[in-house]
PDB file of C-alpha atoms (C1' of nucleotides) in Angstrom:
ATOM      1  CA  UNK U   1     231.751-142.359  61.570  1.00 93.00           C
ATOM      2  CA  UNK U   2     230.926-144.365  58.456  1.00 94.00           C
ATOM      3  CA  UNK U   3     227.445-145.585  57.566  1.00 96.00           C
ATOM      4  CA  UNK U   4     227.979-149.148  58.801  1.00 95.00           C
ATOM      5  CA  UNK U   5     228.889-147.950  62.254  1.00 95.00           C
ATOM      6  CA  UNK U   6     226.006-145.467  62.241  1.00 96.00           C
ATOM      7  CA  UNK U   7     223.716-148.329  61.328  1.00 96.00           C
ATOM      8  CA  UNK U   8     225.007-150.485  64.172  1.00 96.00           C
ATOM      9  CA  UNK U   9     224.688-147.706  66.718  1.00 96.00           C
ATOM     10  CA  UNK U  10     221.225-146.585  65.658  1.00 96.00           C
ATOM     11  CA  UNK U  11     219.583-149.846  64.665  1.00 95.00           C
ATOM     12  CA  UNK U  12     218.673-148.361  61.282  1.00 96.00           C
ATOM     13  CA  UNK U  13     219.921-150.213  58.187  1.00 96.00           C
ATOM     14  CA  UNK U  14     222.435-148.444  55.951  1.00 96.00           C
ATOM     15  CA  UNK U  15     219.880-148.683  53.182  1.00 96.00           C
ATOM     16  CA  UNK U  16     217.313-146.810  55.207  1.00 97.00           C
ATOM     17  CA  UNK U  17     219.795-144.207  56.383  1.00 97.00           C
ATOM     18  CA  UNK U  18     220.474-143.342  52.746  1.00 96.00           C
ATOM     19  CA  UNK U  19     216.749-143.351  52.076  1.00 96.00           C
ATOM     20  CA  UNK U  20     216.033-140.994  54.969  1.00 96.00           C
ATOM     21  CA  UNK U  21     218.680-138.688  53.610  1.00 95.00           C
ATOM     22  CA  UNK U  22     217.163-138.829  50.122  1.00 93.00           C
ATOM     23  CA  UNK U  23     213.723-137.818  51.379  1.00 93.00           C
ATOM     24  CA  UNK U  24     215.315-135.095  53.500  1.00 92.00           C
ATOM     25  CA  UNK U  25     214.221-136.527  56.776  1.00 93.00           C
ATOM     26  CA  UNK U  26     217.899-136.399  57.634  1.00 93.00           C
ATOM     27  CA  UNK U  27     220.313-133.665  56.651  1.00 93.00           C
ATOM     28  CA  UNK U  28     222.757-134.870  54.021  1.00 93.00           C
ATOM     29  CA  UNK U  29     225.802-136.133  55.880  1.00 93.00           C
ATOM     30  CA  UNK U  30     229.087-134.504  54.845  1.00 93.00           C
ATOM     31  CA  UNK U  31     231.317-136.734  52.759  1.00 91.00           C
ATOM     32  CA  UNK U  32     234.559-137.873  54.276  1.00 82.00           C
ATOM     33  CA  UNK U  33     236.772-137.780  51.220  1.00 76.00           C
ATOM     34  CA  UNK U  34     234.052-136.984  48.763  1.00 74.00           C
ATOM     35  CA  UNK U  35     232.608-140.485  48.637  1.00 88.00           C
ATOM     36  CA  UNK U  36     231.919-141.879  52.119  1.00 94.00           C
ATOM     37  CA  UNK U  37     229.330-140.270  54.367  1.00 96.00           C
ATOM     38  CA  UNK U  38     230.574-139.081  57.733  1.00 95.00           C
ATOM     39  CA  UNK U  39     228.043-139.261  60.576  1.00 96.00           C
ATOM     40  CA  UNK U  40     228.157-137.402  63.873  1.00 95.00           C
ATOM     41  CA  UNK U  41     226.850-138.346  67.308  1.00 95.00           C
ATOM     42  CA  UNK U  42     223.984-135.997  66.627  1.00 94.00           C
ATOM     43  CA  UNK U  43     223.040-137.945  63.528  1.00 95.00           C
ATOM     44  CA  UNK U  44     222.955-141.128  65.576  1.00 96.00           C
ATOM     45  CA  UNK U  45     220.675-139.415  68.028  1.00 96.00           C
ATOM     46  CA  UNK U  46     218.290-138.463  65.252  1.00 96.00           C
ATOM     47  CA  UNK U  47     218.415-141.933  63.743  1.00 97.00           C
ATOM     48  CA  UNK U  48     217.544-143.469  67.085  1.00 97.00           C
ATOM     49  CA  UNK U  49     214.644-141.072  67.390  1.00 97.00           C
ATOM     50  CA  UNK U  50     213.363-142.125  63.990  1.00 97.00           C
ATOM     51  CA  UNK U  51     213.877-145.767  64.825  1.00 97.00           C
ATOM     52  CA  UNK U  52     211.826-145.513  68.005  1.00 97.00           C
ATOM     53  CA  UNK U  53     209.080-143.483  66.386  1.00 97.00           C
ATOM     54  CA  UNK U  54     208.794-146.027  63.571  1.00 96.00           C
ATOM     55  CA  UNK U  55     208.700-148.857  66.106  1.00 96.00           C
ATOM     56  CA  UNK U  56     205.712-147.121  67.664  1.00 97.00           C
ATOM     57  CA  UNK U  57     203.964-147.196  64.316  1.00 96.00           C
ATOM     58  CA  UNK U  58     204.244-143.546  63.318  1.00 97.00           C
ATOM     59  CA  UNK U  59     204.239-143.031  59.545  1.00 96.00           C
ATOM     60  CA  UNK U  60     207.207-141.342  57.914  1.00 96.00           C
ATOM     61  CA  UNK U  61     205.104-138.231  57.537  1.00 94.00           C
ATOM     62  CA  UNK U  62     204.346-138.164  61.239  1.00 96.00           C
ATOM     63  CA  UNK U  63     207.973-138.866  62.062  1.00 96.00           C
ATOM     64  CA  UNK U  64     208.969-135.879  59.945  1.00 96.00           C
ATOM     65  CA  UNK U  65     206.588-133.661  61.899  1.00 95.00           C
ATOM     66  CA  UNK U  66     207.806-135.037  65.213  1.00 96.00           C
ATOM     67  CA  UNK U  67     211.419-134.400  64.296  1.00 96.00           C
ATOM     68  CA  UNK U  68     210.520-130.849  63.368  1.00 95.00           C
ATOM     69  CA  UNK U  69     208.934-130.349  66.767  1.00 96.00           C
ATOM     70  CA  UNK U  70     211.758-132.142  68.514  1.00 95.00           C
ATOM     71  CA  UNK U  71     214.251-129.716  67.039  1.00 94.00           C
ATOM     72  CA  UNK U  72     212.089-126.666  67.632  1.00 95.00           C
ATOM     73  CA  UNK U  73     212.741-125.621  71.199  1.00 94.00           C
ATOM     74  CA  UNK U  74     209.805-123.200  71.090  1.00 95.00           C
ATOM     75  CA  UNK U  75     207.243-125.875  70.144  1.00 96.00           C
ATOM     76  CA  UNK U  76     204.099-126.337  72.184  1.00 95.00           C
ATOM     77  CA  UNK U  77     203.651-129.788  73.674  1.00 95.00           C
ATOM     78  CA  UNK U  78     200.051-129.490  72.490  1.00 96.00           C
ATOM     79  CA  UNK U  79     201.170-130.129  68.917  1.00 96.00           C
ATOM     80  CA  UNK U  80     203.126-133.206  69.879  1.00 96.00           C
ATOM     81  CA  UNK U  81     200.279-134.563  71.904  1.00 96.00           C
ATOM     82  CA  UNK U  82     197.825-133.958  69.056  1.00 96.00           C
ATOM     83  CA  UNK U  83     199.905-136.035  66.646  1.00 96.00           C
ATOM     84  CA  UNK U  84     200.304-138.741  69.249  1.00 96.00           C
ATOM     85  CA  UNK U  85     196.636-138.875  70.120  1.00 96.00           C
ATOM     86  CA  UNK U  86     195.625-139.022  66.480  1.00 95.00           C
ATOM     87  CA  UNK U  87     198.026-141.913  66.043  1.00 96.00           C
ATOM     88  CA  UNK U  88     196.669-143.698  69.093  1.00 97.00           C
ATOM     89  CA  UNK U  89     193.147-143.339  67.711  1.00 96.00           C
ATOM     90  CA  UNK U  90     194.288-144.752  64.401  1.00 95.00           C
ATOM     91  CA  UNK U  91     195.994-147.701  66.075  1.00 96.00           C
ATOM     92  CA  UNK U  92     192.906-148.467  68.109  1.00 96.00           C
ATOM     93  CA  UNK U  93     190.779-148.468  64.984  1.00 95.00           C
ATOM     94  CA  UNK U  94     193.134-150.882  63.322  1.00 96.00           C
ATOM     95  CA  UNK U  95     193.049-153.086  66.382  1.00 97.00           C
ATOM     96  CA  UNK U  96     189.268-153.102  66.295  1.00 96.00           C
ATOM     97  CA  UNK U  97     189.258-154.048  62.631  1.00 96.00           C
ATOM     98  CA  UNK U  98     191.646-156.916  63.282  1.00 96.00           C
ATOM     99  CA  UNK U  99     189.676-158.055  66.292  1.00 97.00           C
ATOM    100  CA  UNK U 100     186.551-158.108  64.171  1.00 96.00           C
ATOM    101  CA  UNK U 101     188.302-160.364  61.704  1.00 97.00           C
ATOM    102  CA  UNK U 102     189.505-162.655  64.448  1.00 97.00           C
ATOM    103  CA  UNK U 103     186.090-163.002  65.985  1.00 96.00           C
ATOM    104  CA  UNK U 104     184.436-163.780  62.650  1.00 96.00           C
ATOM    105  CA  UNK U 105     187.153-166.280  61.811  1.00 96.00           C
ATOM    106  CA  UNK U 106     187.017-167.964  65.181  1.00 96.00           C
ATOM    107  CA  UNK U 107     183.291-168.239  64.851  1.00 95.00           C
ATOM    108  CA  UNK U 108     183.656-169.938  61.477  1.00 95.00           C
ATOM    109  CA  UNK U 109     186.549-172.125  62.583  1.00 95.00           C
ATOM    110  CA  UNK U 110     184.894-173.421  65.710  1.00 95.00           C
ATOM    111  CA  UNK U 111     182.221-175.107  63.599  1.00 93.00           C
ATOM    112  CA  UNK U 112     184.743-176.730  61.294  1.00 94.00           C
ATOM    113  CA  UNK U 113     185.689-180.284  62.124  1.00 93.00           C
ATOM    114  CA  UNK U 114     189.121-179.969  60.600  1.00 89.00           C
ATOM    115  CA  UNK U 115     189.307-183.587  59.555  1.00 91.00           C
ATOM    116  CA  UNK U 116     189.335-185.652  56.351  1.00 92.00           C
ATOM    117  CA  UNK U 117     185.834-184.745  55.363  1.00 94.00           C
ATOM    118  CA  UNK U 118     185.233-182.044  52.737  1.00 94.00           C
ATOM    119  CA  UNK U 119     182.323-180.450  54.548  1.00 93.00           C
ATOM    120  CA  UNK U 120     183.570-177.091  55.778  1.00 95.00           C
ATOM    121  CA  UNK U 121     181.649-174.239  57.390  1.00 95.00           C
ATOM    122  CA  UNK U 122     184.567-171.873  56.799  1.00 96.00           C
ATOM    123  CA  UNK U 123     184.331-172.192  53.039  1.00 96.00           C
ATOM    124  CA  UNK U 124     180.574-172.119  53.247  1.00 94.00           C
ATOM    125  CA  UNK U 125     180.798-168.895  55.213  1.00 95.00           C
ATOM    126  CA  UNK U 126     183.091-167.349  52.652  1.00 95.00           C
ATOM    127  CA  UNK U 127     180.972-168.509  49.734  1.00 89.00           C
ATOM    128  CA  UNK U 128     177.655-167.864  51.481  1.00 82.00           C
TER     129      UNK U 128
ATOM    130  CA  UNK P   1     177.362-159.224  32.156  1.00 93.00           C
ATOM    131  CA  UNK P   2     179.932-156.472  31.673  1.00 94.00           C
ATOM    132  CA  UNK P   3     182.670-155.627  34.141  1.00 96.00           C
ATOM    133  CA  UNK P   4     180.858-152.635  35.653  1.00 95.00           C
ATOM    134  CA  UNK P   5     177.883-154.735  36.549  1.00 96.00           C
ATOM    135  CA  UNK P   6     180.105-157.514  37.867  1.00 96.00           C
ATOM    136  CA  UNK P   7     181.842-154.931  40.010  1.00 96.00           C
ATOM    137  CA  UNK P   8     178.559-153.633  41.397  1.00 96.00           C
ATOM    138  CA  UNK P   9     177.273-157.120  42.165  1.00 96.00           C
ATOM    139  CA  UNK P  10     180.466-158.374  43.762  1.00 96.00           C
ATOM    140  CA  UNK P  11     181.779-155.281  45.510  1.00 95.00           C
ATOM    141  CA  UNK P  12     185.129-155.710  43.750  1.00 96.00           C
ATOM    142  CA  UNK P  13     186.346-152.764  41.649  1.00 96.00           C
ATOM    143  CA  UNK P  14     186.664-153.261  37.901  1.00 96.00           C
ATOM    144  CA  UNK P  15     190.340-152.518  38.281  1.00 96.00           C
ATOM    145  CA  UNK P  16     190.778-155.353  40.739  1.00 97.00           C
ATOM    146  CA  UNK P  17     188.687-157.768  38.701  1.00 97.00           C
ATOM    147  CA  UNK P  18     191.116-157.286  35.818  1.00 96.00           C
ATOM    148  CA  UNK P  19     194.009-157.650  38.211  1.00 96.00           C
ATOM    149  CA  UNK P  20     192.660-160.912  39.630  1.00 96.00           C
ATOM    150  CA  UNK P  21     192.320-162.180  36.094  1.00 95.00           C
ATOM    151  CA  UNK P  22     195.894-161.168  35.282  1.00 93.00           C
ATOM    152  CA  UNK P  23     197.341-163.074  38.244  1.00 93.00           C
ATOM    153  CA  UNK P  24     195.135-166.033  37.362  1.00 92.00           C
ATOM    154  CA  UNK P  25     193.154-165.943  40.557  1.00 93.00           C
ATOM    155  CA  UNK P  26     190.177-165.758  38.254  1.00 93.00           C
ATOM    156  CA  UNK P  27     189.753-167.581  34.971  1.00 93.00           C
ATOM    157  CA  UNK P  28     189.957-165.199  32.038  1.00 93.00           C
ATOM    158  CA  UNK P  29     186.413-164.145  31.246  1.00 93.00           C
ATOM    159  CA  UNK P  30     185.307-164.799  27.665  1.00 93.00           C
ATOM    160  CA  UNK P  31     185.078-161.680  25.533  1.00 91.00           C
ATOM    161  CA  UNK P  32     181.674-160.633  24.391  1.00 83.00           C
ATOM    162  CA  UNK P  33     182.515-159.269  20.962  1.00 76.00           C
ATOM    163  CA  UNK P  34     186.240-159.711  21.300  1.00 75.00           C
ATOM    164  CA  UNK P  35     186.771-156.628  23.447  1.00 89.00           C
ATOM    165  CA  UNK P  36     184.413-156.563  26.439  1.00 94.00           C
ATOM    166  CA  UNK P  37     184.647-159.211  29.119  1.00 96.00           C
ATOM    167  CA  UNK P  38     181.499-161.232  29.741  1.00 95.00           C
ATOM    168  CA  UNK P  39     180.973-162.416  33.334  1.00 96.00           C
ATOM    169  CA  UNK P  40     178.704-165.214  34.518  1.00 95.00           C
ATOM    170  CA  UNK P  41     176.851-165.654  37.778  1.00 95.00           C
ATOM    171  CA  UNK P  42     179.560-168.101  38.735  1.00 94.00           C
ATOM    172  CA  UNK P  43     182.188-165.418  38.310  1.00 95.00           C
ATOM    173  CA  UNK P  44     180.227-163.146  40.626  1.00 96.00           C
ATOM    174  CA  UNK P  45     180.138-165.919  43.161  1.00 96.00           C
ATOM    175  CA  UNK P  46     183.901-166.274  43.019  1.00 96.00           C
ATOM    176  CA  UNK P  47     184.415-162.523  43.215  1.00 97.00           C
ATOM    177  CA  UNK P  48     182.248-162.349  46.293  1.00 97.00           C
ATOM    178  CA  UNK P  49     184.248-165.145  47.851  1.00 97.00           C
ATOM    179  CA  UNK P  50     187.461-163.244  47.211  1.00 97.00           C
ATOM    180  CA  UNK P  51     185.934-160.052  48.520  1.00 97.00           C
ATOM    181  CA  UNK P  52     184.919-161.659  51.792  1.00 97.00           C
ATOM    182  CA  UNK P  53     188.205-163.462  52.248  1.00 97.00           C
ATOM    183  CA  UNK P  54     190.115-160.227  51.688  1.00 96.00           C
ATOM    184  CA  UNK P  55     187.835-158.443  54.140  1.00 96.00           C
ATOM    185  CA  UNK P  56     188.848-161.053  56.702  1.00 96.00           C
ATOM    186  CA  UNK P  57     192.483-160.162  56.120  1.00 96.00           C
ATOM    187  CA  UNK P  58     193.620-163.200  54.132  1.00 96.00           C
ATOM    188  CA  UNK P  59     196.544-162.462  51.811  1.00 95.00           C
ATOM    189  CA  UNK P  60     196.125-163.008  48.103  1.00 95.00           C
ATOM    190  CA  UNK P  61     198.230-166.132  48.408  1.00 94.00           C
ATOM    191  CA  UNK P  62     195.925-167.516  51.088  1.00 95.00           C
ATOM    192  CA  UNK P  63     192.881-166.530  49.060  1.00 96.00           C
ATOM    193  CA  UNK P  64     194.277-168.446  46.108  1.00 95.00           C
ATOM    194  CA  UNK P  65     194.686-171.540  48.270  1.00 95.00           C
ATOM    195  CA  UNK P  66     191.212-171.149  49.718  1.00 96.00           C
ATOM    196  CA  UNK P  67     189.661-170.848  46.273  1.00 96.00           C
ATOM    197  CA  UNK P  68     191.483-173.994  45.240  1.00 95.00           C
ATOM    198  CA  UNK P  69     190.030-175.843  48.211  1.00 95.00           C
ATOM    199  CA  UNK P  70     186.621-174.284  47.695  1.00 95.00           C
ATOM    200  CA  UNK P  71     186.510-175.671  44.161  1.00 94.00           C
ATOM    201  CA  UNK P  72     187.928-179.035  45.120  1.00 95.00           C
ATOM    202  CA  UNK P  73     184.991-181.092  46.327  1.00 94.00           C
ATOM    203  CA  UNK P  74     187.344-183.787  47.661  1.00 95.00           C
ATOM    204  CA  UNK P  75     189.277-181.402  49.935  1.00 95.00           C
ATOM    205  CA  UNK P  76     189.706-182.134  53.617  1.00 95.00           C
ATOM    206  CA  UNK P  77     188.349-179.488  55.938  1.00 95.00           C
ATOM    207  CA  UNK P  78     191.601-179.956  57.858  1.00 95.00           C
ATOM    208  CA  UNK P  79     193.444-177.994  55.195  1.00 95.00           C
ATOM    209  CA  UNK P  80     190.990-175.129  55.300  1.00 96.00           C
ATOM    210  CA  UNK P  81     191.100-174.993  59.052  1.00 96.00           C
ATOM    211  CA  UNK P  82     194.902-175.013  59.052  1.00 95.00           C
ATOM    212  CA  UNK P  83     195.057-171.944  56.815  1.00 95.00           C
ATOM    213  CA  UNK P  84     192.426-170.227  58.886  1.00 96.00           C
ATOM    214  CA  UNK P  85     194.107-170.975  62.188  1.00 95.00           C
ATOM    215  CA  UNK P  86     197.468-169.791  60.918  1.00 95.00           C
ATOM    216  CA  UNK P  87     195.806-166.594  59.821  1.00 96.00           C
ATOM    217  CA  UNK P  88     194.109-166.132  63.174  1.00 96.00           C
ATOM    218  CA  UNK P  89     197.460-166.575  64.904  1.00 95.00           C
ATOM    219  CA  UNK P  90     198.983-164.006  62.618  1.00 94.00           C
ATOM    220  CA  UNK P  91     196.178-161.534  63.263  1.00 96.00           C
ATOM    221  CA  UNK P  92     196.518-161.983  67.001  1.00 96.00           C
ATOM    222  CA  UNK P  93     200.227-161.276  66.811  1.00 95.00           C
ATOM    223  CA  UNK P  94     199.575-158.117  64.886  1.00 96.00           C
ATOM    224  CA  UNK P  95     196.991-157.075  67.431  1.00 96.00           C
ATOM    225  CA  UNK P  96     199.488-157.625  70.219  1.00 96.00           C
ATOM    226  CA  UNK P  97     202.093-155.532  68.443  1.00 96.00           C
ATOM    227  CA  UNK P  98     199.622-152.701  67.968  1.00 97.00           C
ATOM    228  CA  UNK P  99     198.448-152.948  71.557  1.00 97.00           C
ATOM    229  CA  UNK P 100     202.046-152.687  72.714  1.00 96.00           C
ATOM    230  CA  UNK P 101     202.407-149.495  70.708  1.00 97.00           C
ATOM    231  CA  UNK P 102     199.216-148.074  72.144  1.00 97.00           C
ATOM    232  CA  UNK P 103     200.201-148.792  75.694  1.00 97.00           C
ATOM    233  CA  UNK P 104     203.642-147.222  75.270  1.00 96.00           C
ATOM    234  CA  UNK P 105     202.128-144.200  73.572  1.00 97.00           C
ATOM    235  CA  UNK P 106     199.422-143.761  76.166  1.00 97.00           C
ATOM    236  CA  UNK P 107     202.017-143.985  78.863  1.00 96.00           C
ATOM    237  CA  UNK P 108     204.033-141.225  77.213  1.00 95.00           C
ATOM    238  CA  UNK P 109     201.011-139.111  76.392  1.00 95.00           C
ATOM    239  CA  UNK P 110     199.529-139.185  79.864  1.00 95.00           C
ATOM    240  CA  UNK P 111     202.562-137.362  81.216  1.00 94.00           C
ATOM    241  CA  UNK P 112     202.402-134.688  78.534  1.00 95.00           C
ATOM    242  CA  UNK P 113     200.593-131.512  79.494  1.00 94.00           C
ATOM    243  CA  UNK P 114     199.567-130.773  75.929  1.00 90.00           C
ATOM    244  CA  UNK P 115     199.673-127.024  76.388  1.00 91.00           C
ATOM    245  CA  UNK P 116     201.714-124.039  75.189  1.00 93.00           C
ATOM    246  CA  UNK P 117     204.863-125.099  76.950  1.00 94.00           C
ATOM    247  CA  UNK P 118     207.625-126.827  75.007  1.00 94.00           C
ATOM    248  CA  UNK P 119     208.408-129.360  77.698  1.00 93.00           C
ATOM    249  CA  UNK P 120     207.212-132.693  76.367  1.00 95.00           C
ATOM    250  CA  UNK P 121     207.688-136.186  77.794  1.00 95.00           C
ATOM    251  CA  UNK P 122     206.631-137.716  74.504  1.00 96.00           C
ATOM    252  CA  UNK P 123     209.554-136.235  72.606  1.00 96.00           C
ATOM    253  CA  UNK P 124     211.835-136.961  75.531  1.00 95.00           C
ATOM    254  CA  UNK P 125     210.724-140.560  75.450  1.00 95.00           C
ATOM    255  CA  UNK P 126     211.417-140.797  71.728  1.00 95.00           C
ATOM    256  CA  UNK P 127     214.790-139.085  72.043  1.00 89.00           C
ATOM    257  CA  UNK P 128     215.696-140.796  75.297  1.00 82.00           C
TER     258      UNK P 128
ATOM    259  C1'  DG D   1     253.883-153.196  46.936  1.00 53.95           C
ATOM    260  C1'  DC D   2     250.153-156.482  46.232  1.00 53.95           C
ATOM    261  C1'  DT D   3     246.254-159.148  47.394  1.00 53.95           C
ATOM    262  C1'  DT D   4     242.140-159.949  49.893  1.00 53.95           C
ATOM    263  C1'  DG D   5     238.221-158.907  52.269  1.00 53.95           C
ATOM    264  C1'  DA D   6     235.370-155.656  54.275  1.00 53.95           C
ATOM    265  C1'  DC D   7     233.406-151.656  53.369  1.00 53.95           C
ATOM    266  C1'  DC D   8     231.372-147.835  50.695  1.00 53.95           C
ATOM    267  C1'  DT D   9     228.931-145.668  46.432  1.00 53.95           C
ATOM    268  C1'  DT D  10     224.941-145.223  43.025  1.00 53.95           C
ATOM    269  C1'  DA D  11     221.288-147.156  40.281  1.00 53.95           C
ATOM    270  C1'  DC D  12     217.792-150.085  39.334  1.00 53.95           C
ATOM    271  C1'  DC D  13     214.244-153.579  40.462  1.00 53.95           C
ATOM    272  C1'  DA D  14     210.817-155.990  43.592  1.00 53.95           C
ATOM    273  C1'  DT D  15     207.502-156.159  47.024  1.00 53.95           C
ATOM    274  C1'  DC D  16     201.715-156.002  47.870  1.00 53.95           C
ATOM    275  C1'  DA D  17     197.208-154.617  46.644  1.00 53.95           C
ATOM    276  C1'  DT D  18     195.265-150.844  45.022  1.00 53.95           C
ATOM    277  C1'  DG D  19     194.073-146.537  42.573  1.00 53.95           C
ATOM    278  C1'  DG D  20     194.813-142.903  38.908  1.00 53.95           C
ATOM    279  C1'  DG D  21     195.000-141.453  34.433  1.00 53.95           C
ATOM    280  C1'  DA D  22     195.696-141.319  29.434  1.00 53.95           C
ATOM    281  C1'  DA D  23     194.466-142.617  24.864  1.00 53.95           C
ATOM    282  C1'  DG D  24     191.457-144.813  22.331  1.00 53.95           C
ATOM    283  C1'  DG D  25     187.434-147.972  20.988  1.00 53.95           C
ATOM    284  C1'  DT D  26     182.195-149.221  21.744  1.00 53.95           C
ATOM    285  C1'  DT D  27     177.585-148.994  23.021  1.00 53.95           C
ATOM    286  C1'  DT D  28     173.376-146.747  24.180  1.00 53.95           C
ATOM    287  C1'  DA D  29     170.176-143.225  24.574  1.00 53.95           C
ATOM    288  C1'  DT D  30     168.564-139.036  22.973  1.00 53.95           C
TER     289       DT D  30
ATOM    290  C1'  DA L   1     174.427-137.680  14.699  1.00 53.95           C
ATOM    291  C1'  DT L   2     175.982-136.622  18.961  1.00 53.95           C
ATOM    292  C1'  DA L   3     176.925-137.126  23.776  1.00 53.95           C
ATOM    293  C1'  DA L   4     177.365-139.828  27.789  1.00 53.95           C
ATOM    294  C1'  DA L   5     178.603-143.833  29.728  1.00 53.95           C
ATOM    295  C1'  DC L   6     181.128-147.618  29.237  1.00 53.95           C
ATOM    296  C1'  DC L   7     184.931-150.631  27.974  1.00 53.95           C
ATOM    297  C1'  DT L   8     190.003-151.694  26.619  1.00 53.95           C
ATOM    298  C1'  DT L   9     195.197-151.683  27.476  1.00 53.95           C
ATOM    299  C1'  DC L  10     199.285-149.520  29.233  1.00 53.95           C
ATOM    300  C1'  DC L  11     201.965-147.038  32.341  1.00 53.95           C
ATOM    301  C1'  DC L  12     202.755-144.827  36.778  1.00 53.95           C
ATOM    302  C1'  DA L  13     202.333-144.136  41.928  1.00 53.95           C
ATOM    303  C1'  DT L  14     201.851-145.547  46.521  1.00 53.95           C
ATOM    304  C1'  DG L  15     205.172-146.772  51.495  1.00 53.95           C
ATOM    305  C1'  DA L  16     208.911-148.549  53.544  1.00 53.95           C
ATOM    306  C1'  DT L  17     211.964-151.797  52.851  1.00 53.95           C
ATOM    307  C1'  DG L  18     215.151-155.255  50.871  1.00 53.95           C
ATOM    308  C1'  DG L  19     217.991-157.157  47.052  1.00 53.95           C
ATOM    309  C1'  DT L  20     221.478-157.023  43.710  1.00 53.95           C
ATOM    310  C1'  DA L  21     224.869-155.493  40.472  1.00 53.95           C
ATOM    311  C1'  DA L  22     228.817-152.896  39.136  1.00 53.95           C
ATOM    312  C1'  DG L  23     232.246-150.397  40.682  1.00 53.95           C
ATOM    313  C1'  DG L  24     235.301-147.496  43.971  1.00 53.95           C
ATOM    314  C1'  DT L  25     238.092-147.460  48.484  1.00 53.95           C
ATOM    315  C1'  DC L  26     240.362-148.683  52.530  1.00 53.95           C
ATOM    316  C1'  DA L  27     242.939-151.607  55.889  1.00 53.95           C
ATOM    317  C1'  DA L  28     245.462-155.538  57.206  1.00 53.95           C
ATOM    318  C1'  DG L  29     248.540-159.154  56.299  1.00 53.95           C
ATOM    319  C1'  DC L  30     252.009-161.108  53.260  1.00 53.95           C
TER     320       DC L  30
END
DNA sequence: GCTTGACCTTACCATCATGGGAAGGTTTAT
DNA sequence: ATAAACCTTCCCATGATGGTAAGGTCAAGC
């Protein structure tokens, strides 16, 4: 199967498929007649895995580790869970940071008239 | 005042101060003896403004707009509030996305034993 | 057999905000 | 005078992705 079809079936852009190959996240696909890549059903499976892991916010580095574990039938689920839990912790921290921003901003915004007048507590808050 | 001192007083790294100057977010500081930049108290004020706005997650583009409004004494607070509200909306969307990831991940992780055994619902979920 | 369009290839550049480092000049304190 | 601390510019790297250009290939219709 050519790269366009692989892209359609996996949801990963052709550009990114080539990129994943270049960083060795994906084994180099054999070339059909020495120019076009030829993907297998297995490749699609891997691409879908990557796609889902990325959608869950895992970094490429984490995805690489997860793929390693996924392929290793003798893995311990402990290792997978550790990566996942670390990622969850990271996500929660980011959420907290963003929520802090929102609450500060809402606090500033709720005192701002938002009309023609130049007086603005938001700018005052930023300028102190 | 030299760039190191400006950095200390504003919380913005010297590297970033130069960068802000290069993208014209900041007026080019006069040079002391034709090589060292010479910052004023006003510059520190602006740098602090930028620092706080960045800490609240505003993009550089938004910061540039906010500085423009901050300097313009005839601005309408409406414009400031519009930028702020758009940013709040954006932040909330990002929070929702991250929360979605967390809830999916927690769902997967809670079924994973996290022990020596290779069986792992997390990897199964990613591989489908 | 030829043209056209859809597809593939590589290679390079851009993003966004930030940091690192090199190579070299200046100032300040000892 | 020397050393440490500072400044300058310039180039490179990040992470994951998209864009584009220049060129090769394949498939379908004429």
